[in-house]
XYZ file of C-alpha atoms in Angstrom:
337
model
C 22.728 12.630 -3.087
C 22.283 8.873 -1.877
C 19.757 6.714 -3.326
C 19.347 2.736 -3.103
C 19.612 1.375 -6.638
C 18.498 -2.122 -7.679
C 20.764 -3.339 -10.280
C 19.610 -6.997 -10.948
C 18.122 -9.601 -8.976
C 19.453 -9.737 -5.482
C 21.576 -6.813 -6.038
C 21.486 -3.696 -4.426
C 23.251 -0.616 -2.676
C 23.166 2.688 -1.911
C 24.998 4.827 -4.536
C 25.875 8.205 -5.097
C 23.634 9.617 -7.881
C 22.727 12.980 -9.501
C 19.948 14.797 -7.523
C 16.884 15.372 -9.206
C 15.823 18.764 -10.633
C 12.322 20.061 -10.758
C 11.118 19.943 -14.238
C 8.188 22.214 -15.327
C 5.060 21.085 -13.301
C 7.230 19.166 -10.843
C 8.674 19.588 -7.200
C 11.796 18.312 -5.567
C 10.641 16.605 -1.840
C 13.208 16.022 0.676
C 12.163 12.549 2.029
C 11.528 12.292 5.438
C 10.355 8.748 5.588
C 9.755 5.912 3.248
C 8.007 2.347 3.507
C 9.660 -0.681 2.266
C 6.449 -2.692 0.570
C 5.933 -6.414 -0.674
C 6.383 -4.746 -4.293
C 9.825 -3.161 -3.349
C 11.003 -6.849 -2.167
C 9.596 -8.731 -5.642
C 11.473 -5.582 -7.507
C 14.607 -6.614 -5.516
C 13.906 -10.542 -5.818
C 13.312 -10.301 -9.546
C 9.861 -11.786 -9.136
C 7.611 -8.852 -10.008
C 5.816 -9.253 -13.040
C 6.641 -5.826 -14.626
C 9.987 -6.836 -14.850
C 9.350 -9.608 -17.116
C 6.920 -7.898 -19.069
C 9.162 -4.568 -19.801
C 7.217 -2.120 -17.830
C 10.010 -2.341 -15.082
C 13.858 -2.772 -15.830
C 17.049 -2.688 -13.705
C 18.815 -0.046 -12.878
C 15.471 0.785 -10.427
C 15.346 3.200 -7.426
C 12.445 1.899 -5.700
C 10.421 3.344 -3.173
C 6.626 4.413 -3.256
C 5.323 4.882 0.216
C 6.628 8.524 1.445
C 6.615 11.834 2.968
C 8.667 14.654 3.040
C 9.021 18.626 2.734
C 8.813 20.439 -0.711
C 12.052 22.070 -1.107
C 12.307 23.186 -4.975
C 9.730 24.089 -7.388
C 9.270 23.790 -11.153
C 8.364 26.252 -13.481
C 4.591 26.784 -13.484
C 4.270 25.469 -9.648
C 2.349 27.300 -7.271
C 4.723 29.091 -4.870
C 2.788 27.932 -1.817
C 3.864 24.509 -2.028
C 7.665 25.601 -1.394
C 7.999 23.897 2.340
C 5.028 22.072 2.880
C 4.913 18.497 4.164
C 3.290 16.269 1.582
C 3.021 12.828 0.207
C 1.989 11.800 -3.160
C 0.134 9.625 -5.394
C 2.130 6.621 -6.882
C 0.230 6.124 -9.792
C 0.970 8.959 -12.599
C -1.242 8.809 -15.685
C -0.560 10.720 -18.733
C -3.534 13.182 -17.937
C -4.823 13.229 -21.296
C -6.304 9.922 -22.249
C -10.357 9.306 -21.630
C -9.260 7.324 -18.302
C -7.377 10.235 -16.997
C -9.790 12.552 -17.952
C -12.782 10.004 -16.199
C -10.587 10.295 -12.957
C -9.306 6.403 -13.601
C -5.513 7.943 -14.356
C -4.576 4.536 -12.122
C -5.305 2.473 -15.122
C -3.844 5.003 -17.580
C -2.395 2.895 -20.515
C 0.627 5.105 -20.252
C 0.720 4.672 -16.496
C 4.266 5.139 -14.790
C 4.454 4.643 -11.156
C 7.018 6.192 -8.900
C 9.766 3.709 -7.631
C 7.889 0.875 -9.342
C 7.502 1.342 -13.347
C 8.900 3.178 -16.649
C 11.946 4.369 -14.976
C 10.320 6.892 -12.709
C 12.779 7.299 -9.335
C 11.503 6.193 -5.998
C 11.625 7.581 -2.758
C 14.334 5.126 -0.961
C 16.537 8.316 -1.622
C 17.312 11.567 0.065
C 15.086 13.523 -2.435
C 12.458 12.687 -4.780
C 11.256 14.690 -7.465
C 7.234 14.494 -7.909
C 4.631 15.888 -10.597
C 2.756 18.593 -8.277
C -0.743 17.047 -9.498
C 0.172 13.791 -7.400
C 0.955 16.004 -4.226
C -1.391 15.884 -1.321
C -0.526 18.036 1.876
C -0.159 16.742 5.215
C -1.552 18.460 8.456
C 0.608 18.747 11.195
C -0.929 16.182 13.150
C 0.378 13.503 10.418
C 3.335 12.598 11.679
C 6.528 10.970 9.494
C 5.304 7.385 10.261
C 1.748 8.056 9.441
C 2.804 10.178 6.436
C 4.320 7.278 4.980
C 1.564 5.216 5.753
C -0.791 7.208 3.377
C -0.278 5.525 0.477
C -0.862 1.631 1.866
C -3.726 3.335 3.745
C -5.146 4.917 0.399
C -5.120 1.233 -0.527
C -6.738 -0.484 2.182
C -9.406 2.167 2.465
C -10.623 1.654 -1.030
C -11.015 -1.912 -0.086
C -13.013 -1.120 2.919
C -15.195 0.986 0.666
C -15.599 -1.653 -2.217
C -16.988 -3.881 0.694
C -20.015 -1.198 0.940
C -21.025 -2.142 4.217
C -23.581 -0.124 6.203
C -22.486 0.226 10.085
C -22.795 -2.599 12.253
C -22.413 -5.293 9.533
C -19.860 -7.804 9.418
C -16.462 -7.852 7.614
C -14.038 -10.883 7.130
C -10.530 -9.788 6.005
C -8.015 -12.685 5.117
C -4.610 -12.000 5.647
C -2.707 -9.826 8.924
C -0.192 -8.127 6.736
C 0.061 -4.118 6.341
C -2.780 -4.045 4.210
C -5.018 -6.277 6.073
C -4.307 -4.775 9.502
C -4.956 -1.279 7.837
C -8.186 -2.330 6.604
C -9.215 -3.438 9.945
C -8.396 -0.103 11.688
C -10.358 1.568 9.023
C -13.231 -0.507 8.750
C -13.663 -0.489 12.672
C -13.610 3.287 12.240
C -16.508 3.399 9.961
C -18.354 1.322 12.465
C -18.337 -2.307 11.050
C -18.068 -5.575 12.836
C -14.300 -6.658 12.045
C -12.768 -10.108 12.183
C -9.491 -11.407 10.556
C -8.318 -14.541 9.348
C -4.327 -15.261 9.528
C -2.205 -18.319 9.361
C -1.444 -18.998 12.813
C -2.029 -17.758 16.369
C 1.308 -15.897 16.156
C 0.608 -13.704 13.426
C -2.933 -12.943 14.827
C -1.189 -11.350 18.076
C -0.902 -7.800 16.745
C -4.342 -8.025 15.769
C -5.533 -8.794 19.002
C -3.122 -6.300 20.460
C -4.873 -3.638 18.473
C -8.295 -4.795 19.960
C -9.700 -6.986 17.151
C -10.909 -9.838 19.567
C -12.460 -11.731 16.089
C -8.814 -12.948 15.043
C -8.937 -16.398 13.853
C -7.181 -19.139 11.980
C -8.895 -21.295 9.599
C -9.753 -24.189 12.210
C -11.420 -22.026 14.748
C -13.153 -19.396 12.223
C -16.758 -19.207 13.469
C -19.391 -20.073 11.000
C -20.696 -16.494 10.822
C -22.531 -14.829 8.040
C -20.173 -12.505 6.344
C -21.920 -9.632 4.638
C -18.199 -8.980 2.840
C -15.009 -9.867 2.474
C -11.818 -8.705 2.018
C -8.680 -10.747 0.721
C -5.658 -8.874 1.447
C -3.318 -11.944 1.453
C -0.927 -13.524 -1.364
C -2.053 -17.089 -1.001
C -3.490 -18.325 -4.236
C -6.365 -20.429 -2.602
C -7.721 -17.537 -0.699
C -9.656 -15.865 -3.635
C -12.037 -19.002 -3.869
C -12.176 -19.263 0.011
C -13.393 -15.292 -0.008
C -16.284 -16.442 -2.154
C -16.941 -19.654 -0.253
C -17.442 -17.524 2.865
C -19.280 -14.362 1.700
C -22.989 -14.617 2.143
C -25.065 -14.348 -0.865
C -25.510 -11.253 -2.470
C -22.489 -10.100 -0.566
C -19.357 -8.795 -1.883
C -15.557 -9.393 -2.020
C -12.763 -7.213 -2.647
C -9.640 -8.491 -3.724
C -6.477 -6.330 -3.125
C -3.869 -9.028 -2.475
C -1.947 -10.378 -5.104
C -0.557 -13.867 -5.324
C 2.412 -14.918 -6.928
C 1.222 -17.946 -8.687
C -2.459 -17.625 -10.271
C -5.472 -17.977 -8.281
C -8.110 -20.244 -9.231
C -11.728 -19.240 -8.488
C -14.804 -20.932 -10.171
C -17.076 -18.192 -11.681
C -20.220 -20.612 -11.278
C -19.532 -20.039 -7.223
C -19.953 -16.250 -7.732
C -22.678 -16.569 -10.388
C -24.907 -19.004 -7.966
C -24.286 -17.040 -4.868
C -24.763 -13.565 -6.853
C -21.307 -11.960 -5.441
C -20.285 -9.067 -6.427
C -16.308 -9.115 -6.846
C -13.977 -5.990 -6.844
C -10.581 -5.622 -7.896
C -8.756 -2.856 -5.963
C -5.466 -1.419 -7.709
C -3.505 1.407 -6.202
C -4.540 3.872 -3.664
C -5.187 6.929 -5.562
C -9.044 7.468 -4.676
C -8.268 6.737 -0.627
C -5.615 8.609 -0.050
C -7.348 12.062 0.948
C -9.436 9.906 3.281
C -6.514 7.975 4.753
C -4.598 11.463 5.512
C -8.370 12.532 6.896
C -8.368 9.485 9.141
C -4.883 9.779 10.198
C -5.293 13.542 11.281
C -8.416 13.222 13.007
C -7.245 10.206 14.995
C -9.775 7.938 13.959
C -7.218 5.739 12.910
C -3.936 5.127 14.339
C -1.726 3.005 11.976
C 1.473 3.352 13.921
C 1.864 0.254 15.852
C 2.223 -1.277 12.571
C 5.789 0.166 11.910
C 8.093 -2.289 13.567
C 11.302 -0.244 12.830
C 12.949 2.600 11.448
C 16.259 2.632 9.847
C 18.711 4.529 7.789
C 18.752 4.233 4.247
C 22.306 2.026 4.562
C 20.304 -0.924 6.019
C 17.438 -0.767 3.283
C 19.147 -3.276 1.073
C 19.035 -5.628 4.003
C 15.488 -4.944 4.698
C 14.801 -5.845 0.991
C 16.516 -8.936 1.323
C 14.725 -10.075 4.566
C 16.974 -9.043 7.170
C 14.574 -7.710 10.304
C 16.544 -4.792 11.996
C 17.512 -5.421 15.978
C 14.813 -4.646 18.226
C 12.115 -4.374 15.850
C 8.577 -4.391 17.062
C 5.794 -6.734 15.891
C 4.356 -4.783 13.028
C 4.601 -6.009 9.523
C 6.205 -2.368 8.274
C 9.846 -1.539 8.093
C 10.541 2.448 7.413
C 13.427 4.107 6.106
C 14.641 7.289 7.166
C 16.924 8.683 4.275
C 18.239 11.482 6.171
C 20.221 8.974 8.475
């Protein structure tokens, strides 16, 4: 089958590889759609920290935002999965340690991540092997574009839940990339007053198109009381700004990851009695994201700028924006093309 393979920093191409076989407890999925994420780009460029700690290595087959149909079952798998449209959890714990047994498999000490770490092949390929325990069934109302947005949607929904707001309370989201906009959509569906902070007015145009009138740059951000702040940016200075802006006794959820270390004075947090929460992975938010998409309380499809074939995926990782792409931040790959 065809799969995108990263062979070194800045080196990638579609190769013919052996197709996956469903081991006991696994299924094989024919991939309908896969999203390209900032993590995939960092794996391509060589900037991803896992490449320097030995958690990831080349050659590497990326892709962890996906949906598809189950075509093969391994031993011990319920036959009812065959033919079903599914997506899956990226985070694969060992299943036996205290963290996994407590429902925190996303921080398992032996964690493998589909398309990211410990050599687990990803979804920028025609087929993908996945443990059945990671699967989530997709209703018919969740099309391929939404199906491949479940994983980032789960991350964004976890950040919104971490804000712990009541309907009508005011939320500020720092960053207007995929996660920031998804968080805004989920927060609005929960009844919160949502505002976004972006780098420039051009970057805020899509947010306004999506109906968010409160889309600001730093100079024109109004001095409103922000009950909670979500930092969905990759700017090292914004974690401190989040604490500065949030109301005393408010909450800050950190889901963006900066390439360089952030400087955050914990005295500012302490003296404002701020609660700060870090978000890693979408595991606990996947079911909620599927339900929101299926029930149409959240339509994330405008975030997808273009869908291209597998042959174009290396160019997308290198920063090429497909011809005719819309304003959204997300590029999808259809490996069947």
